[in-house]
Amino acid sequence: MPDVVFSFDNTYARDLEGFYARSNAERVPAPKLIKLNQALAKELGLDTLNSQSAADIFSGNEAPQGAEVLAQAYAGHQFGNFVPQLGDGRALLLGELIDTSGNRRDIQLKGSGRTPFSRGGDGKAAIGPVLREYLMGEAMHALGIPTTRALAAVSTGQPVFRERPLPGAVLTRVAASHIRVGTFQFFASRGDYSKVKQLADYTIARHDPALATTPNPYLAFLNAVCDRQAALIASWMHVGFIHGVMNTDNMAISGETIDYGPCAFMDRYSPRTVFSSIDHQGRYAYGNQPIIARWNLARLAETLLPLISTDESTAVAEATAAVNSFTDRYDEYWLQGMRTKLGLADPPHPEDLNLANGFLSAMDSQSVDYTLAFRALAQAALGDDGKIRILFEDPAPYDVWAEQWRNRKPDATTILKSNPLYVPRNHMVEAALTAATEQNDLAPFETLLEVLSLPFTERPGFDAYTKPAALDAEPYRTFCGT
Ligand code: AMP
Ligand code: MG
């Protein structure tokens, strides 16, 4: 038996009765550890877990001592339509650990079988989507973007049935918490405001303890969530990340990126880029993400109105101002990040915004690779435009822009530090998942994970990972079917 102790302290189970359903993982026949995230395991004090115990625990076959296994309740707007009951249909919270830095982290299994919230689903996950979430989360983490992370991936030895049988797997996910906008909506939509208050008090104590003693903690909390989301979405935009399914149940109150489903990194720059096969209207297109985030925050604000003020018009006015503040906050985070991406020195200049937008406009409709273009600015800053000009079908708009940009004496080192060379390129992710699914070959996954662990540092042997897919490749599509 494992001598590793999970020192759980399960506040969600203890303090929020009625916000979840107790449940247990379904037994799987042959759990096998695919991958343990050693660095993260160390942060959690779990680094001495041997692979057999890790496989048993992270498949759900064995609950570690002190776990209080539960499925969380939540609701959510999916593509704009309200669904009063979603909840963890294929996930189970094992409990909370305090990491070596003193932070509370949820440990959750994803794909561990049916729960009381499964509706028609099987509660299972296939290996492809599990490894996809693993890769994307670790890539985001290495890019310095707040995110849930993968602690382990375990294969179950059991097929899951999608359009065809696929190897089954379970992901272990670590999050600051799994409280979502949809968690608030679950109780607000039932008119149970004592539960909304209980949840808000719990969440403030967990994520924003300093706000508890301010004059209006709930309004301050709403502002804090708006601020975290503004920073988060700006950082997605900076790296070209498209979440793909920004439903309110997929927006975490903590400000971490959560629920990697049909997400992908943009290759050719266009604000209209959509990869998700189910997003027919482009609701969650790259360029729409800030607008959608604000829309989701308005849904959160609605749930908090009776807590913000007993006077309805005051509550509405204050909540609206908080939600509206998202735009200014976002613009500021976005511009600050763009300034470093363009290598612009402090102090900020009134022309910076035009310069940032000007570069994007020059790229639009030109099939320019977003990641390579920003990276190539480093050479351009040193006077060599060769690498960047060939990325454009017609470099003339770039040339006009670059003249103004060079007047600001951009700094190449800043550019290299703030623009990744390696991102999870769609064709590389797909190749890694296909090898794992079809040939049980994990080598491409391992290599890609290694490449993505140091996204800003050019390393020999990884040149292929910097290249876009062939221009004549099939348009990329992502699917939700985890
Ligand atoms: P998501 O698309 O990950 O945001 O999930 C939306 C909702 O569908 C959540 O309530 C999930 O728990 C549920 N769900 C997704 N896939 C499954 C599945 N295979 N079995 C049961 N529930 C699922
Ligand atoms: Mg979800």
Tab-separated table of C-alpha atoms in Angstrom, residues 77-326:
chain	number	residue	atom	x	y	z
A	77	HIS	CA	-25.533	28.768	-20.137
A	78	GLN	CA	-24.447	26.540	-23.005
A	79	PHE	CA	-24.105	28.526	-26.229
A	80	GLY	CA	-26.405	31.094	-24.653
A	81	ASN	CA	-29.127	28.680	-23.526
A	82	PHE	CA	-29.660	28.168	-19.832
A	83	VAL	CA	-29.507	24.589	-18.521
A	84	PRO	CA	-30.582	24.517	-14.861
A	85	GLN	CA	-28.799	21.287	-14.058
A	86	LEU	CA	-25.426	20.201	-15.410
A	87	GLY	CA	-22.981	19.244	-12.650
A	88	ASP	CA	-20.045	16.849	-12.637
A	89	GLY	CA	-21.353	14.190	-14.977
A	90	ARG	CA	-17.973	12.619	-15.585
A	91	ALA	CA	-15.834	14.072	-12.813
A	92	LEU	CA	-15.352	13.487	-9.092
A	93	LEU	CA	-13.678	15.667	-6.515
A	94	LEU	CA	-11.440	13.571	-4.266
A	95	GLY	CA	-10.692	16.442	-1.922
A	96	GLU	CA	-8.438	19.427	-1.281
A	97	LEU	CA	-4.726	19.422	-0.519
A	98	ILE	CA	-2.598	22.266	0.765
A	99	ASP	CA	0.438	22.423	-1.485
A	100	THR	CA	4.022	23.145	-0.428
A	101	SER	CA	3.431	26.889	-0.988
A	102	GLY	CA	0.385	26.841	1.271
A	103	ASN	CA	-2.202	27.017	-1.521
A	104	ARG	CA	-5.380	24.950	-1.410
A	105	ARG	CA	-5.765	22.771	-4.516
A	106	ASP	CA	-8.669	20.568	-5.613
A	107	ILE	CA	-7.806	17.057	-6.766
A	108	GLN	CA	-10.399	15.849	-9.245
A	109	LEU	CA	-10.793	12.751	-11.399
A	110	LYS	CA	-12.243	13.267	-14.854
A	111	GLY	CA	-13.635	10.257	-16.727
A	112	SER	CA	-14.169	8.090	-13.653
A	113	GLY	CA	-17.687	6.934	-14.514
A	114	ARG	CA	-21.280	7.892	-13.960
A	115	THR	CA	-22.449	10.237	-11.213
A	116	PRO	CA	-25.903	11.510	-10.212
A	117	PHE	CA	-25.301	14.338	-12.743
A	118	SER	CA	-24.447	12.142	-15.732
A	119	ARG	CA	-27.847	12.408	-17.455
A	120	GLY	CA	-27.483	10.263	-20.617
A	121	GLY	CA	-23.673	10.224	-20.564
A	122	ASP	CA	-21.378	7.353	-19.613
A	123	GLY	CA	-19.173	9.450	-17.336
A	124	LYS	CA	-16.113	8.154	-19.163
A	125	ALA	CA	-13.287	9.680	-21.156
A	126	ALA	CA	-11.220	8.416	-24.063
A	127	ILE	CA	-7.447	8.604	-24.070
A	128	GLY	CA	-7.278	11.262	-26.807
A	129	PRO	CA	-9.208	14.001	-24.989
A	130	VAL	CA	-7.438	13.107	-21.710
A	131	LEU	CA	-4.012	13.604	-23.261
A	132	ARG	CA	-5.251	16.719	-25.057
A	133	GLU	CA	-6.279	18.314	-21.746
A	134	TYR	CA	-2.941	17.226	-20.259
A	135	LEU	CA	-0.961	18.849	-23.088
A	136	MET	CA	-2.986	22.026	-23.348
A	137	GLY	CA	-3.005	22.675	-19.594
A	138	GLU	CA	0.731	22.119	-19.268
A	139	ALA	CA	1.377	24.306	-22.314
A	140	MET	CA	-0.680	27.118	-20.800
A	141	HIS	CA	1.086	26.723	-17.472
A	142	ALA	CA	4.500	26.952	-19.152
A	143	LEU	CA	3.299	30.086	-20.958
A	144	GLY	CA	2.570	31.626	-17.559
A	145	ILE	CA	-1.213	31.591	-17.982
A	146	PRO	CA	-3.413	30.639	-14.997
A	147	THR	CA	-4.791	27.171	-15.582
A	148	THR	CA	-5.943	23.952	-14.037
A	149	ARG	CA	-3.267	21.308	-14.484
A	150	ALA	CA	-2.970	17.625	-15.079
A	151	LEU	CA	-1.482	15.560	-12.281
A	152	ALA	CA	-1.896	12.178	-13.926
A	153	ALA	CA	-3.284	10.284	-16.879
A	154	VAL	CA	-4.205	6.633	-16.381
A	155	SER	CA	-5.510	4.168	-18.958
A	156	THR	CA	-8.334	1.988	-17.727
A	157	GLY	CA	-8.006	-1.129	-19.869
A	158	GLN	CA	-11.635	-0.619	-20.868
A	159	PRO	CA	-13.009	0.750	-24.120
A	160	VAL	CA	-15.306	3.755	-24.210
A	161	PHE	CA	-17.852	3.908	-26.976
A	162	ARG	CA	-18.012	7.071	-29.064
A	163	GLU	CA	-18.523	6.775	-32.840
A	164	ARG	CA	-16.318	3.726	-32.350
A	165	PRO	CA	-14.629	2.026	-29.397
A	166	LEU	CA	-11.654	3.981	-28.054
A	167	PRO	CA	-9.203	3.223	-25.240
A	168	GLY	CA	-10.558	4.607	-21.959
A	169	ALA	CA	-8.579	6.858	-19.622
A	170	VAL	CA	-8.947	9.028	-16.538
A	171	LEU	CA	-7.374	12.458	-16.062
A	172	THR	CA	-6.508	13.776	-12.616
A	173	ARG	CA	-6.947	17.501	-12.578
A	174	VAL	CA	-5.625	20.009	-10.068
A	175	ALA	CA	-7.406	23.345	-9.695
A	176	ALA	CA	-7.450	26.293	-7.309
A	177	SER	CA	-11.109	25.289	-7.070
A	178	HIS	CA	-13.794	24.008	-9.396
A	179	ILE	CA	-16.284	26.720	-8.501
A	180	ARG	CA	-17.744	28.097	-11.709
A	181	VAL	CA	-20.094	30.881	-12.749
A	182	GLY	CA	-22.511	27.995	-13.238
A	183	THR	CA	-22.186	26.957	-9.582
A	184	PHE	CA	-23.734	30.303	-8.585
A	185	GLN	CA	-26.374	29.960	-11.286
A	186	PHE	CA	-27.453	26.566	-9.971
A	187	PHE	CA	-28.854	28.039	-6.747
A	188	ALA	CA	-29.825	31.472	-8.046
A	189	SER	CA	-32.010	29.927	-10.748
A	190	ARG	CA	-33.855	28.008	-8.039
A	191	GLY	CA	-34.356	31.235	-6.123
A	192	ASP	CA	-32.355	29.830	-3.200
A	193	TYR	CA	-30.455	32.944	-2.206
A	194	SER	CA	-29.447	31.650	1.200
A	195	LYS	CA	-27.462	29.018	-0.696
A	196	VAL	CA	-26.048	31.656	-3.067
A	197	LYS	CA	-24.916	33.628	-0.022
A	198	GLN	CA	-23.397	30.527	1.541
A	199	LEU	CA	-21.518	29.808	-1.686
A	200	ALA	CA	-20.387	33.421	-2.051
A	201	ASP	CA	-19.126	33.510	1.538
A	202	TYR	CA	-17.296	30.233	1.023
A	203	THR	CA	-15.775	31.393	-2.276
A	204	ILE	CA	-14.693	34.752	-0.853
A	205	ALA	CA	-13.049	33.000	2.098
A	206	ARG	CA	-11.279	30.664	-0.303
A	207	HIS	CA	-10.213	32.982	-3.121
A	208	ASP	CA	-10.502	36.546	-1.832
A	209	PRO	CA	-10.261	36.422	1.963
A	210	ALA	CA	-9.208	40.080	2.175
A	211	LEU	CA	-12.588	41.129	0.747
A	212	ALA	CA	-14.629	39.575	3.542
A	213	THR	CA	-14.214	42.613	5.764
A	214	THR	CA	-14.778	45.284	3.092
A	215	PRO	CA	-18.030	47.329	3.197
A	216	ASN	CA	-19.696	45.362	0.364
A	217	PRO	CA	-17.853	42.038	0.049
A	218	TYR	CA	-20.137	40.676	-2.696
A	219	LEU	CA	-19.652	43.680	-4.955
A	220	ALA	CA	-15.919	43.605	-4.260
A	221	PHE	CA	-15.943	39.894	-5.081
A	222	LEU	CA	-17.703	40.518	-8.392
A	223	ASN	CA	-15.093	43.160	-9.239
A	224	ALA	CA	-12.289	40.774	-8.317
A	225	VAL	CA	-13.678	38.038	-10.571
A	226	CYS	CA	-14.067	40.555	-13.417
A	227	ASP	CA	-10.464	41.591	-12.939
A	228	ARG	CA	-9.109	38.032	-12.948
A	229	GLN	CA	-11.115	37.169	-16.052
A	230	ALA	CA	-9.951	40.332	-17.816
A	231	ALA	CA	-6.339	39.360	-17.154
A	232	LEU	CA	-6.972	35.759	-18.173
A	233	ILE	CA	-8.745	36.464	-21.445
A	234	ALA	CA	-6.115	39.056	-22.386
A	235	SER	CA	-3.428	36.437	-21.901
A	236	TRP	CA	-5.379	33.962	-24.076
A	237	MET	CA	-5.574	36.588	-26.788
A	238	HIS	CA	-1.846	37.281	-26.547
A	239	VAL	CA	-0.904	33.674	-27.292
A	240	GLY	CA	-3.723	32.972	-29.747
A	241	PHE	CA	-5.573	30.526	-27.517
A	242	ILE	CA	-9.186	29.736	-28.404
A	243	HIS	CA	-11.093	28.040	-25.594
A	244	GLY	CA	-13.841	26.879	-27.911
A	245	VAL	CA	-16.622	26.363	-25.384
A	246	MET	CA	-16.843	29.373	-23.080
A	247	ASN	CA	-20.134	28.333	-21.514
A	248	THR	CA	-20.756	29.776	-18.047
A	249	ASP	CA	-20.138	26.346	-16.531
A	250	ASN	CA	-16.664	26.443	-18.069
A	251	MET	CA	-15.631	29.737	-16.451
A	252	ALA	CA	-13.830	29.327	-13.143
A	253	ILE	CA	-14.230	31.909	-10.386
A	254	SER	CA	-10.543	31.446	-9.526
A	255	GLY	CA	-9.468	32.954	-12.865
A	256	GLU	CA	-7.879	29.738	-14.086
A	257	THR	CA	-8.457	28.399	-17.586
A	258	ILE	CA	-10.683	25.347	-17.138
A	259	ASP	CA	-12.233	22.543	-19.180
A	260	TYR	CA	-10.030	21.965	-22.170
A	261	GLY	CA	-12.398	20.513	-24.730
A	262	PRO	CA	-12.399	21.716	-28.318
A	263	CYS	CA	-9.745	24.351	-27.578
A	264	ALA	CA	-6.880	25.069	-29.955
A	265	PHE	CA	-4.196	27.627	-30.720
A	266	MET	CA	-4.831	29.852	-33.680
A	267	ASP	CA	-2.451	29.222	-36.552
A	268	ARG	CA	-3.192	31.834	-39.260
A	269	TYR	CA	-4.267	35.111	-37.725
A	270	SER	CA	-7.921	35.960	-38.057
A	271	PRO	CA	-10.275	37.211	-35.340
A	272	ARG	CA	-12.963	34.988	-36.839
A	273	THR	CA	-11.047	31.766	-36.239
A	274	VAL	CA	-13.179	28.891	-34.932
A	275	PHE	CA	-12.036	25.281	-34.666
A	276	SER	CA	-14.877	23.689	-32.723
A	277	SER	CA	-17.126	21.535	-34.885
A	278	ILE	CA	-20.180	22.437	-32.793
A	279	ASP	CA	-19.669	26.221	-32.834
A	280	HIS	CA	-21.574	26.861	-36.052
A	281	GLN	CA	-22.249	30.545	-35.387
A	282	GLY	CA	-18.724	31.379	-34.266
A	283	ARG	CA	-20.005	32.431	-30.853
A	284	TYR	CA	-16.685	31.395	-29.303
A	285	ALA	CA	-14.441	32.584	-32.149
A	286	TYR	CA	-11.020	33.957	-31.198
A	287	GLY	CA	-12.030	37.602	-31.500
A	288	ASN	CA	-15.288	37.129	-29.601
A	289	GLN	CA	-13.716	35.840	-26.410
A	290	PRO	CA	-13.584	39.163	-24.513
A	291	ILE	CA	-17.231	39.872	-25.360
A	292	ILE	CA	-18.308	36.421	-24.252
A	293	ALA	CA	-16.329	36.673	-21.012
A	294	ARG	CA	-18.169	39.870	-20.208
A	295	TRP	CA	-21.491	38.260	-21.063
A	296	ASN	CA	-20.679	35.390	-18.688
A	297	LEU	CA	-19.732	37.849	-15.947
A	298	ALA	CA	-23.100	39.560	-16.370
A	299	ARG	CA	-24.687	36.155	-15.661
A	300	LEU	CA	-22.571	35.887	-12.495
A	301	ALA	CA	-23.574	39.416	-11.503
A	302	GLU	CA	-27.265	38.503	-11.792
A	303	THR	CA	-26.847	35.747	-9.243
A	304	LEU	CA	-25.301	38.169	-6.751
A	305	LEU	CA	-27.833	41.022	-7.021
A	306	PRO	CA	-29.785	40.317	-3.807
A	307	LEU	CA	-26.488	40.080	-1.895
A	308	ILE	CA	-25.078	43.309	-3.297
A	309	SER	CA	-27.992	45.405	-2.080
A	310	THR	CA	-31.495	44.848	-0.753
A	311	ASP	CA	-32.514	47.786	-2.911
A	312	GLU	CA	-32.897	46.332	-6.397
A	313	SER	CA	-32.040	49.422	-8.433
A	314	THR	CA	-28.922	50.049	-6.350
A	315	ALA	CA	-27.890	46.422	-6.800
A	316	VAL	CA	-28.415	46.571	-10.549
A	317	ALA	CA	-26.493	49.855	-10.893
A	318	GLU	CA	-23.534	48.607	-8.863
A	319	ALA	CA	-23.396	45.203	-10.513
A	320	THR	CA	-23.657	46.757	-13.974
A	321	ALA	CA	-20.778	49.101	-13.226
A	322	ALA	CA	-18.687	46.131	-12.088
A	323	VAL	CA	-19.447	44.129	-15.228
A	324	ASN	CA	-18.809	47.175	-17.410
A	325	SER	CA	-15.437	47.636	-15.729
A	326	PHE	CA	-14.402	44.396	-17.409
